[in-house]
XYZ file of C-alpha atoms in Angstrom:
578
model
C 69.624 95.468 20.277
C 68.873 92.177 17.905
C 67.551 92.734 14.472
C 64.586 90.674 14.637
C 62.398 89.843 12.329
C 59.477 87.595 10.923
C 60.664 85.386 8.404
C 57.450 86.656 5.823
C 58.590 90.671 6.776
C 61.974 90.513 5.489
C 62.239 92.578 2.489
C 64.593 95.356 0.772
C 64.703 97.531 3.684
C 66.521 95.292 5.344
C 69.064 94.115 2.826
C 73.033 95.044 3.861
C 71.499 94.445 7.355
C 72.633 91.507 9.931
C 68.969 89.847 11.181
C 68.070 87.478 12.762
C 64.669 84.763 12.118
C 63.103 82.178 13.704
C 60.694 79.829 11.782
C 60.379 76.365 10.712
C 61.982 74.561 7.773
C 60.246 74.226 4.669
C 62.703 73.302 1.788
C 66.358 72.118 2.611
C 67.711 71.278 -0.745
C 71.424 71.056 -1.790
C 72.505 72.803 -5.216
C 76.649 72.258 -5.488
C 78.333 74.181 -2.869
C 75.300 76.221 -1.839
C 72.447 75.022 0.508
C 68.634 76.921 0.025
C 66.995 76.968 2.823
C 63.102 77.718 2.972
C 62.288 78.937 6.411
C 58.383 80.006 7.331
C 56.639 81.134 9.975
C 53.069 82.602 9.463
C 53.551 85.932 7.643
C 55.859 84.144 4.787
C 58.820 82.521 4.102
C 62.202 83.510 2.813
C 65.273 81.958 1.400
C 68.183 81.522 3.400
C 71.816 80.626 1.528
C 74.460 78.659 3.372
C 78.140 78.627 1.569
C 80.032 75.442 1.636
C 82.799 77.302 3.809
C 80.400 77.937 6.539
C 81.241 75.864 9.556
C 77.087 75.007 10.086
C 77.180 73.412 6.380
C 76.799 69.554 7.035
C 74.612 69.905 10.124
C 71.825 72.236 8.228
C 72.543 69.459 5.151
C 71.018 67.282 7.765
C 68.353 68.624 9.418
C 64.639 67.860 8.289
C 62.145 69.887 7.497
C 59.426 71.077 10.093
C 62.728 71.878 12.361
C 62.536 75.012 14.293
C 65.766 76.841 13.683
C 66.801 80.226 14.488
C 68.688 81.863 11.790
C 71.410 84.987 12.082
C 72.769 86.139 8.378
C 72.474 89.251 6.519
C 69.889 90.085 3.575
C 71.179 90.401 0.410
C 69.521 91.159 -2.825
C 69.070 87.969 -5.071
C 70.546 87.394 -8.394
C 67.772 85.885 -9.841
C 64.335 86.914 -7.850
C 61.439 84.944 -7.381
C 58.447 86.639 -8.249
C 55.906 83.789 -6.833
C 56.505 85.356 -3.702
C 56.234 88.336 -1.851
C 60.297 88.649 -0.529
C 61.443 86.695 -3.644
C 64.081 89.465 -4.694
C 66.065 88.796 -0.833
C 67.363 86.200 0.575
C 69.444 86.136 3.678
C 73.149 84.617 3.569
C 73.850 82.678 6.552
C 76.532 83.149 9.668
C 74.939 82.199 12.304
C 72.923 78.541 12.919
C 70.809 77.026 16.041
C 68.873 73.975 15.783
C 66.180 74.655 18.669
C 64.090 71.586 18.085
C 64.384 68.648 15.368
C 61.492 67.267 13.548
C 61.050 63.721 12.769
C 59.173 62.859 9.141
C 55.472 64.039 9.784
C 52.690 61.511 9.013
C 51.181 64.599 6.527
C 52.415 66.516 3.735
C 52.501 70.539 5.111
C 51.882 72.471 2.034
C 49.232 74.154 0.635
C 47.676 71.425 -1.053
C 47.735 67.622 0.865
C 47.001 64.262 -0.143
C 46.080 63.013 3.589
C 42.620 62.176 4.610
C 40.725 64.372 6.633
C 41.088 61.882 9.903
C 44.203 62.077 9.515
C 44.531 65.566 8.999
C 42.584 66.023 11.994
C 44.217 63.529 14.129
C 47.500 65.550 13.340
C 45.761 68.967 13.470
C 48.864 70.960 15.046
C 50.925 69.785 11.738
C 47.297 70.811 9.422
C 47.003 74.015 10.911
C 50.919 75.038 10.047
C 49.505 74.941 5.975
C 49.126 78.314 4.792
C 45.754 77.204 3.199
C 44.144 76.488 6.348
C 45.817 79.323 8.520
C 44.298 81.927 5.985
C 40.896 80.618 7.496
C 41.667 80.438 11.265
C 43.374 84.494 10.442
C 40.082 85.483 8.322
C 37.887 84.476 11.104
C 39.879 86.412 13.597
C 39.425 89.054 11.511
C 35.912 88.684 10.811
C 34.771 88.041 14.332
C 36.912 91.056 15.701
C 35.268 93.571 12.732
C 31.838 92.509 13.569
C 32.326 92.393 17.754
C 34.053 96.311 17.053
C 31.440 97.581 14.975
C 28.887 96.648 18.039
C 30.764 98.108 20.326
C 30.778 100.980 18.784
C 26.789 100.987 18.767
C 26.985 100.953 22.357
C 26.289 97.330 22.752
C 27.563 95.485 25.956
C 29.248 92.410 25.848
C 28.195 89.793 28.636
C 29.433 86.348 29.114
C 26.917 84.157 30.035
C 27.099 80.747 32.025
C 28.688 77.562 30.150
C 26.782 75.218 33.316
C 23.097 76.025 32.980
C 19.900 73.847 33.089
C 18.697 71.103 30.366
C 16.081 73.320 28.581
C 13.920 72.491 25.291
C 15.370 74.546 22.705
C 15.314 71.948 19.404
C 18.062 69.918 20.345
C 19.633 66.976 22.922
C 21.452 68.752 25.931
C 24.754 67.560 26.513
C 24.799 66.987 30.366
C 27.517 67.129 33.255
C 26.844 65.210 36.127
C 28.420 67.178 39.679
C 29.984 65.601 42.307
C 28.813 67.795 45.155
C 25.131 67.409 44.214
C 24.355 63.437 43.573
C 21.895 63.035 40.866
C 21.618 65.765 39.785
C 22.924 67.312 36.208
C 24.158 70.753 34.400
C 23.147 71.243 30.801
C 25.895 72.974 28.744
C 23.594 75.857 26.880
C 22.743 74.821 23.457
C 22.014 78.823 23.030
C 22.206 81.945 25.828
C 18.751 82.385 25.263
C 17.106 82.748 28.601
C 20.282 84.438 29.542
C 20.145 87.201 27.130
C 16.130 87.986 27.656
C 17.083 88.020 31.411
C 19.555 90.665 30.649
C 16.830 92.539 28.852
C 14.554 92.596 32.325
C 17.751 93.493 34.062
C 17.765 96.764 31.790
C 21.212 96.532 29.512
C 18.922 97.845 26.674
C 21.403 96.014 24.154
C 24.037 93.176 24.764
C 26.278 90.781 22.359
C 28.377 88.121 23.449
C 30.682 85.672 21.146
C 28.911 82.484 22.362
C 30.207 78.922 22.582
C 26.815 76.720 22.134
C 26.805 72.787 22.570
C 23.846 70.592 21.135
C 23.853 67.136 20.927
C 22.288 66.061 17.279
C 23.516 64.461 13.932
C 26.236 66.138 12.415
C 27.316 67.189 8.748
C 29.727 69.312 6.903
C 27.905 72.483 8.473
C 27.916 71.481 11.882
C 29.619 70.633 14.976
C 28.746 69.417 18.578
C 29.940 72.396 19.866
C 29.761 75.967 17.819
C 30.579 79.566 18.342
C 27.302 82.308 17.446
C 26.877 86.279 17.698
C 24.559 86.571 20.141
C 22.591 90.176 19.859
C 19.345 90.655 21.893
C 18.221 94.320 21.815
C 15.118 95.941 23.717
C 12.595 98.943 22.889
C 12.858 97.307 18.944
C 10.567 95.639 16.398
C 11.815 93.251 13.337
C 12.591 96.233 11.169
C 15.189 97.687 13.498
C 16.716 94.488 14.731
C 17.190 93.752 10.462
C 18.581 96.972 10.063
C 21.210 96.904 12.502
C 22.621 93.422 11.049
C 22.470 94.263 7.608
C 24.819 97.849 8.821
C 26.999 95.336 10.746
C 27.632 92.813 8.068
C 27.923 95.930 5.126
C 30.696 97.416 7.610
C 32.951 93.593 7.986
C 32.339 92.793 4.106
C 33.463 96.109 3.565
C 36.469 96.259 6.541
C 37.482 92.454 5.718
C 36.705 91.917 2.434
C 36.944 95.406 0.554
C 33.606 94.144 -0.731
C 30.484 96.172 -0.581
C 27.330 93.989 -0.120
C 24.145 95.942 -1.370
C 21.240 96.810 1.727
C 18.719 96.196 2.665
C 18.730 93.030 2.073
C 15.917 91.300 0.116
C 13.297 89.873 2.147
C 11.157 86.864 1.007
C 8.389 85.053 3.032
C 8.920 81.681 3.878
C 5.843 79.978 1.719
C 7.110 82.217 -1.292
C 10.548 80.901 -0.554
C 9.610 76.773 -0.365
C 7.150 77.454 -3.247
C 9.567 79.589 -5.427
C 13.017 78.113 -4.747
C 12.029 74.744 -2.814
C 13.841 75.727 -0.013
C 13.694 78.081 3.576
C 17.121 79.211 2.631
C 17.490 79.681 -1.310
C 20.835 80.364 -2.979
C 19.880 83.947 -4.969
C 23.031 83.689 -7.038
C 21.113 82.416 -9.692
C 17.632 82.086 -10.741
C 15.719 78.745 -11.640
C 12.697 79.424 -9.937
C 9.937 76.401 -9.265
C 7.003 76.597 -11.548
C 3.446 75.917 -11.069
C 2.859 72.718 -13.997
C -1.050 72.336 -13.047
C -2.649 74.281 -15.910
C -0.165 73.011 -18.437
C -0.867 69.193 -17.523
C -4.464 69.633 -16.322
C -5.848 68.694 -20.081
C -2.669 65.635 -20.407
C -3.902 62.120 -20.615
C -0.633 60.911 -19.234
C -1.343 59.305 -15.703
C 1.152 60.371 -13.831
C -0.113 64.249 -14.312
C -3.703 63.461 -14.243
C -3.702 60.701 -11.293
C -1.955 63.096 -9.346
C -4.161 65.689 -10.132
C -7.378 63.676 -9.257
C -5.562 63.567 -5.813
C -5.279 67.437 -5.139
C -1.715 66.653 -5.670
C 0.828 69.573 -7.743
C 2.888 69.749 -10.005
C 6.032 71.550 -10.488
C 8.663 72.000 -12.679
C 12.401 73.641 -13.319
C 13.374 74.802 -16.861
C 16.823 75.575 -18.244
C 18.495 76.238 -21.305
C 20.713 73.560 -21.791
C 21.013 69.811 -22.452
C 22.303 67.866 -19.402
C 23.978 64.451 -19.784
C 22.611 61.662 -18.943
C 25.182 61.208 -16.016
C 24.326 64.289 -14.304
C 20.315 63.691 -15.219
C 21.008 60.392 -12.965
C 22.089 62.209 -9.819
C 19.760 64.259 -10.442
C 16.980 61.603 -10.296
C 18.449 59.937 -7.197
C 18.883 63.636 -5.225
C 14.990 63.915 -5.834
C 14.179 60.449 -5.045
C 16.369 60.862 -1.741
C 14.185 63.590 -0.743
C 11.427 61.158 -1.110
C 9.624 61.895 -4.824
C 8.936 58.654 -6.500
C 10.897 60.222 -9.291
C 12.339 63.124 -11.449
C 10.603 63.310 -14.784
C 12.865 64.952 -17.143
C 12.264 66.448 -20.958
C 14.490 67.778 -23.502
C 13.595 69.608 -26.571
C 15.966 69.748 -29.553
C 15.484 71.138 -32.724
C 11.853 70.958 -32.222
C 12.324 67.241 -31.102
C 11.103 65.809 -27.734
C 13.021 63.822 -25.636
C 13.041 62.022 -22.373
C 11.922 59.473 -19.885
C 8.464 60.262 -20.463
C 8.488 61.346 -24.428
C 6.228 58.232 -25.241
C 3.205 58.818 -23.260
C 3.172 63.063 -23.058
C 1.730 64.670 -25.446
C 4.619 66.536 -27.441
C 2.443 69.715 -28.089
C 2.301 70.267 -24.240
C 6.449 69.994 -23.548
C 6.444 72.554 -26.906
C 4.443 75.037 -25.219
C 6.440 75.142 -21.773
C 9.454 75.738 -23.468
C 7.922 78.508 -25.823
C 6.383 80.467 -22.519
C 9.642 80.506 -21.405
C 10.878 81.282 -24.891
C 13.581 78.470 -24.504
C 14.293 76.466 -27.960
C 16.462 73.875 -26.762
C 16.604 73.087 -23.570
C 15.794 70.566 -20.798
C 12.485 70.133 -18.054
C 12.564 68.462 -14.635
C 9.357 67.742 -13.490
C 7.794 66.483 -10.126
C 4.271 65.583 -9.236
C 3.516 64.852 -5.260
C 2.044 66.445 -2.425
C 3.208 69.577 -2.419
C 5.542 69.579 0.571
C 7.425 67.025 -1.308
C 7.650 68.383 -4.533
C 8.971 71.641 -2.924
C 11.679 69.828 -1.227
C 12.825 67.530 -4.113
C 12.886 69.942 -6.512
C 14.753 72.564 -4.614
C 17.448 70.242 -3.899
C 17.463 69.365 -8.233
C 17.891 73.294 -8.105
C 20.713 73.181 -5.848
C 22.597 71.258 -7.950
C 21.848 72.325 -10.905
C 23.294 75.691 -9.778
C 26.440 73.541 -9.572
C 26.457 72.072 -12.709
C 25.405 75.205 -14.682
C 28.522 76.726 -12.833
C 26.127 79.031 -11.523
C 27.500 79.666 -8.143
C 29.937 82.057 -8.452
C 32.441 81.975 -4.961
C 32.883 85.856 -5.421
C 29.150 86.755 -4.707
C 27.674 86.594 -1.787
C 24.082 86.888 -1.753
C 22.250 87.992 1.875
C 18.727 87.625 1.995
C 15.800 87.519 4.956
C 13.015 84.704 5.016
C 9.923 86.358 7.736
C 6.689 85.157 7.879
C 7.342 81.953 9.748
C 5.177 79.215 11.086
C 4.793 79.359 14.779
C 5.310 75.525 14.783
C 6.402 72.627 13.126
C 4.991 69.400 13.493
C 7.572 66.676 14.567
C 6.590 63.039 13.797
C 9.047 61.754 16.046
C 6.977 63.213 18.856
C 3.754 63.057 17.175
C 3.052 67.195 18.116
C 3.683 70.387 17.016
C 6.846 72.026 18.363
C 8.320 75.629 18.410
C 9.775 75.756 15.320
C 12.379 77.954 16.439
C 12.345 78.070 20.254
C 9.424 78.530 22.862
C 9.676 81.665 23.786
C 9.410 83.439 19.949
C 6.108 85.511 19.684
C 3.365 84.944 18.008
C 2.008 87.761 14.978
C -0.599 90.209 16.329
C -3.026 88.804 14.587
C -2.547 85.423 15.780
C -2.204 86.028 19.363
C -5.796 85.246 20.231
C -5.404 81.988 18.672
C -1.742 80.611 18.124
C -2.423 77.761 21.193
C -5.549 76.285 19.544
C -5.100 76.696 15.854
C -1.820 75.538 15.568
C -1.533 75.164 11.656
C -2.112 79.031 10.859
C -0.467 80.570 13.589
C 2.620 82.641 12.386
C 5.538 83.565 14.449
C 7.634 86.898 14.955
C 10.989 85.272 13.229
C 13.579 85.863 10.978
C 16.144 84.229 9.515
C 18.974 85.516 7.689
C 20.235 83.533 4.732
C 23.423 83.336 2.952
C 24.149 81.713 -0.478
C 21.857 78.595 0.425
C 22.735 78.575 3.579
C 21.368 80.019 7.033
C 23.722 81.476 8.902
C 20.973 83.499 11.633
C 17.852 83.408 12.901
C 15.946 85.283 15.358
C 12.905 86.702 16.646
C 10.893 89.471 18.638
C 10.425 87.283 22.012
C 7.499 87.173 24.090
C 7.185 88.827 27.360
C 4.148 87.910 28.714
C 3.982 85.317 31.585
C 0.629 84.294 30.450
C 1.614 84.243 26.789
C 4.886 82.441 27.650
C 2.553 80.244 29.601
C 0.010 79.457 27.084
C 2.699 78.945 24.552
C 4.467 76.690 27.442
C 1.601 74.427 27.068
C 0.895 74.532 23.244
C 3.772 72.464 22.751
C 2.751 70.130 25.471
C 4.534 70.815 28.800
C 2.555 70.155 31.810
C 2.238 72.835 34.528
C 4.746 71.192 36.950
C 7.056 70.917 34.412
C 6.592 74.352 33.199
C 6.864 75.433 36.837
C 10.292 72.943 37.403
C 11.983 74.839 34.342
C 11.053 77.869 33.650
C 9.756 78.974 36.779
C 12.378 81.248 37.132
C 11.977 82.881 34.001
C 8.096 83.807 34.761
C 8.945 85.052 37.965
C 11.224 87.331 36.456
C 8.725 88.649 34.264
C 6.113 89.495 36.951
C 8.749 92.735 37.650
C 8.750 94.775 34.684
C 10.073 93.172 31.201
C 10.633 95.778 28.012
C 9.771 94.345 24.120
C 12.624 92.841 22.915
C 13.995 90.578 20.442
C 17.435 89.477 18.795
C 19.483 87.257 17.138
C 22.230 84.606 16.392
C 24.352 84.505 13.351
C 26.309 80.982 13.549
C 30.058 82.038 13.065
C 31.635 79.267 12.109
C 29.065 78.856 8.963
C 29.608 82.240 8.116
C 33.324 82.629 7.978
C 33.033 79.236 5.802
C 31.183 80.946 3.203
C 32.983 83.808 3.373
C 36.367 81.798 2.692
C 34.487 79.236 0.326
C 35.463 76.220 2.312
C 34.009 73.176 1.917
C 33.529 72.592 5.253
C 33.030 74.197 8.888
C 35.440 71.965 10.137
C 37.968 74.556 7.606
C 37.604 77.069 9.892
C 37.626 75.908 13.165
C 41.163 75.315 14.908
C 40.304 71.897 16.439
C 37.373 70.682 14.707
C 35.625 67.528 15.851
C 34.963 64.880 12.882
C 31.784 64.241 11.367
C 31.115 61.552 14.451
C 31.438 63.955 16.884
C 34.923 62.864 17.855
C 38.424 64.903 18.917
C 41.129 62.582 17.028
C 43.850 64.718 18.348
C 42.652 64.596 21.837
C 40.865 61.332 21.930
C 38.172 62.265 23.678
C 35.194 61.644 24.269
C 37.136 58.983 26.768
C 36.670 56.657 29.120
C 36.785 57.496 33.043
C 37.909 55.423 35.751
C 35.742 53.764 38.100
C 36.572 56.296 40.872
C 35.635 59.573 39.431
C 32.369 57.961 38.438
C 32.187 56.299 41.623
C 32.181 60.590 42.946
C 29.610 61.657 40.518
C 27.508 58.394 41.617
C 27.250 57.080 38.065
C 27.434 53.275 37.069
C 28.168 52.458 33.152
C 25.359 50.033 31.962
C 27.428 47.575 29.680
C-alpha cells in the first residue's frame, strides 16, 4: 500500500517513513550540492532535499516552478527547523522523481501577496486561485455556507431547488433574458430572486424551505456586486417578523460560533429606518463606532450667517458630526468632495483649538455658537462637519462623511462584526426614472396593519412589513412578511402602476394559486457572497467568488459574454441591429 500524503499533512509522525506527495512547485533553489524544493498543494507545503548524487539532480535543477511533480523520499527531521511554518521541523529527502506536467513562466506572481492587476488576475484566475490568500476565502465560504445550510437542516427546513428559466418579472432590477429556439419570440427570464417560487411552496404546504440560490440581475455593478450572485433563501409559514428574526439571528450565532469561534451577542439591535437615515445617515449604519448625526437647528436658529439662516427660512435642516480630533486638511478635502458627490453644495467644517476657532466658515459664524457645540458635547479640541439642505440630502451626505471618518479615525475594527435590523420600512420608494412610486423592496411585501386600508392611495405614509439585516455598513438580507391576499396582491399590483392585463399576463398564475388556501408567511435572503466578504475582510466580492466577473460585467477567463454565429441566431429568430 503507498504512503500517501498531502504535501501540508506531512509532519513528525511520519519522519523515518518512505511517502510519497504530489503538489506543485513553489521554490526550486540550488544551495551547493543540495537542491530545496518547495512543493504545495492546498493544505501546505513542505521542503523536499535532493543530494547531488541523486540520479534526478539536473532535471529537478531544471524544472520551473508551478510544475506538478510527484515526489517519493522519506521524512527526516531538519537540522535547522523553520518555524514560519506549520511542518518546518521535516523535510522529505528525495529518491524518487516524476515530472507529470511542466509549467511555462506564468503571466502572475503566485504568492500570497501579487503585484498584477486585478484584470489580469482575473483573466488568469486558475493561476489566482492557487494563492493561499485567496483559497482561504473560496475554503471559508465553503465552510460558512455548509454551517449555515446544516444548522437549517437541522430545524427541519427543506431544501428545494427552484427553476434557473422562469418568467421576466418586476422585482427592482433588468431581467437577463434567453431567447428559445423551439418557441420563436418568445423569452425565459433567469430569476433575479426565487421569490414567487418560494411563496408557491408555502401554498403547496412545506411549512419551511431554504435553498442556496444562484440569482441573476442585470444593473450597474460595484465592488459589492455581481451580475450573477448566490443568496440563502428562507421563506417560513405560520410566522410573524419576530420569529422569522429570531431564527436568523440563532443561525448566524451558531456559524460565527462553528466557523469563527466567535460569539456574536443576540438579539440583535433593531433600529427603524427614519431613526437610522436621521441618526447615522444611512439604511445600513456601521455600529462599530459611534458619530451619530446631530440636529444643528436650535444652535444656528439665532446665527446671522446666511448659509444657516437662508436655509432655515426654507424649512431646510441642519446637521452636523462632531469628533475629537483635528483632521488634516488632506483628508478634510475628500471629505468635502464625498459630501458634494452625494449632492450637498458643500461640507462646512470647524475646528476648535485651545479655545481658538477655525475653519472655512470662521469669518462669518459667530465664534460663541461653534464654542457652545463643542462644550455640549464636552469636546475641547476638536473638529465640526456641518451640512445644511433638504433633509434627504443632508442625511445622505453626511452619512457617507461618517463612513469615512470611521476610516480615518481607525474606527473600524476588522475583528468586530456588528449585526443589526433596520424595520419600519416605507412601502415605496419613489423612482424618478419612472416618475412613480415603486415597491421598495418587491411587490408582493405587505403592508403594516394599520396601513392596509390605505397603502394604494396614500402612498407617502404607507409602511411595509420588511426587514433588513445589516452588517458593518453593509446589508447583507432583507425580507418581509408577504402578502397573501389576491385582492391585496391586486391592489398593490396596481399601486405601482400595472394595468389589469398585465397583471393578469404575469402574475396570473400566482393569484390563481391563492384562490386555494395560502398560510401567512414571510422570509428572507441573506446575499452570500457579501457576507463571507465581510466575514474574511476582503475588499471585494469578487475575493470570494471562484470566477468572478469584473466590474463591467465581463468573464476575462472565459471571454464571454461572446459573439454567436449567424446560424444559432438564425434558430432563435434573432437579427443583431448594428
Amino acid at each position: 500500500m503507498i504512503n500517501w500524503r498531502y504535501c501540508g499533512m506531512v509532519d513528525k509522525t511520519a519522519v523515518g517513513q518512505n511517502i510519497t506527495i504530489h503538489g506543485w512547485i513553489k521554490k526550486n533553489r540550488k544551495l551547493g550540492s543540495l537542491i530545496f524544493l518547495d512543493v504545495y498543494d492546498r493544505y501546505g507545503l513542505v521542503q523536499v532535499v535532493v543530494e547531488e548524487n541523486n540520479k534526478y539532480f539536473q532535471q529537478i535543477y531544471s524544472t520551473p516552478k508551478e510544475s506538478v511533480v510527484k515526489i517519493f523520499g522519506q521524512v527526516n527531521l531538519r537540522k535547522s527547523p523553520n518555524i514560519k511554518i506549520k511542518n518546518g521541523d521535516i523535510e522529505i529527502l528525495l529518491k524518487e522523481f516524476t515530472l507529470i506536467s511542466k509549467s511555462e513562466t506564468t503571466p502572475i506572481i503566485v504568492e500570497e501577496i501579487t503585484d498584477a492587476l486585478e484584470d489580469t488576475r482575473l483573466k488568469y484566475r486558475y493561476l489566482d486561485l492557487r494563492r493561499s490568500s485567496v483559497q482561504k476565502n473560496i475554503i471559508l465560504r465553503s465552510k460558512i455556507i455548509n454551517s449555515l445550510r446544516n444548522y437549517l437542516v437541522k430545524q427541519d427546513f427543506i431544501e428545494v431547488e427552484t427553476p434557473y428559466l422562469s418568467k421576466p418579472t418586476p422585482e427592482g432590477a433588468r431581467d437577463y433574458l434567453v431567447p428559445t429556439r423551439s418557441n420563436p419570440n418568445s423569452f425565459y427570464a433567469l430569476p433575479q430572486s426565487p421569490q414567487i417560487y418560494k411563496q408557491l411552496l408555502m401554498v403547496a404546504g412545506f411549512l419551511k424551505y431554504f435553498q442556496v440560490a444562484r440569482c441573476f440581475r442585470d444593473e450597474d455593478l460595484r465592488a459589492d456586486r455581481q451580475p450573477e450572485f448566490t443568496q440563502l433563501d428562507i421563506e417560513m409559514s405560520f410566522v410573524d417578523e419576530t420569529t422569522i428574526m429570531q431564527n436568523i439571528e440563532k443561525m448566524l450565532w451558531s456559524m460565527m460560533k462553528e466557523v469563527f469561534d466567535i460569539t456574536i451577542k443576540i438579539p440583535f439591535k433593531t433600529i427603524s429606518y427614519i431613526d437610522a437615515v436621521n441618526n447615522y445617515g444611512s439604511d445600513k449604519p456601521d455600529l462599530r463606532f459611534d458619530l451619530k448625526l446631530n440636529d444643528g437647528n436650535e444652535y444656528f436658529k439665532s446665527s446671522a450667517c446666511k448659509i444657516f439662516s437662508s436655509n432655515l427660512k426654507k424649512n431646510n435642516v441642519i446637521k452636523y458630526i462632531i469628533i475629537d480630533e483635528i483632521i488634516d486638511k488632506k483628508e478634510i478635502e475628500v471629505l468635502r468632495k464625498l459630501a458634494k458627490d452625494n449632492k450637498a453644495f458643500d461640507l462646512i467644517f470647524l475646528a476648535l483649538k485651545n479655545n481658538e476657532v477655525s475653519g472655512s466658515i470662521k469669518n462669518i459664524i459667530e465664534h460663541d455658537i461653534v464654542r457652545d457645540i463643542f462644550s455640549r458635547h464636552n469636546i475641547s479640541n476638536g473638529t465640526i462637519f456641518i451640512v445644511a439642505d433638504k433633509l434627504k440630502i443632508v442625511n445622505q451626505a453626511l452619512g457617507s462623511v461618517r463612513n469615512e471618518l470611521g476610516s480615518f479615525l481607525k474606527l473600524k475594527d476588522p475583528k468586530d462584526f456588528k449585526f443589526c435590523w433596520i424595520t419600519d420600512w416605507p412601502l415605496y420608494e419613489y423612482s424618478e426614472e419612472e416618475k412613480k412610486y415603486v415597491a421598495a423592496h418587491h411587490p408582493f411585501t405587505s403592508p403594516t396593519l394599520d396601513c392596509m386600508n390605505s397603502f394604494d392611495t396614500d402612498q407617502i405614509s404607507a409602511k411595509a412589513r420588511a426587514y433588513d439585516i445589516v452588517l458593518n455598513g453593509y446589508e447583507i438580507g432583507g425580507g418581509s412578511i408577504r402578502i397573501t391576499s389576491a385582492e391585496v396582491q391586486q391592489r398593490m399590483f396596481k399601486a405601482i402602476g400595472l394595468e389589469r392585463q398585465e397583471i393578469e399576463k404575469k402574475f396570473g398564475f400566482m393569484l390563481e394559486a391563492f384562490k386555494y388556501g395560502v398560510p401567512p408567511h414571510g422570509g428572507i435572503a441573506l446575499g452570500l457572497d457579501r457576507l463571507v466578504m465581510l466575514l474574511t475582510n476582503s475588499e471585494s466580492i469578487r475575493d470570494v467568488i471562484a470566477f468572478p466577473k469584473n466590474s463591467h460585467g465581463n468573464d476575462l477567463m472565459m471571454g464571454s459574454p461572446g459573439e454567436v454565429n449567424k446560424s444559432s441566431l438564425d434558430e432563435l429568430h434573432i437579427i443583431i441591429n448594428k
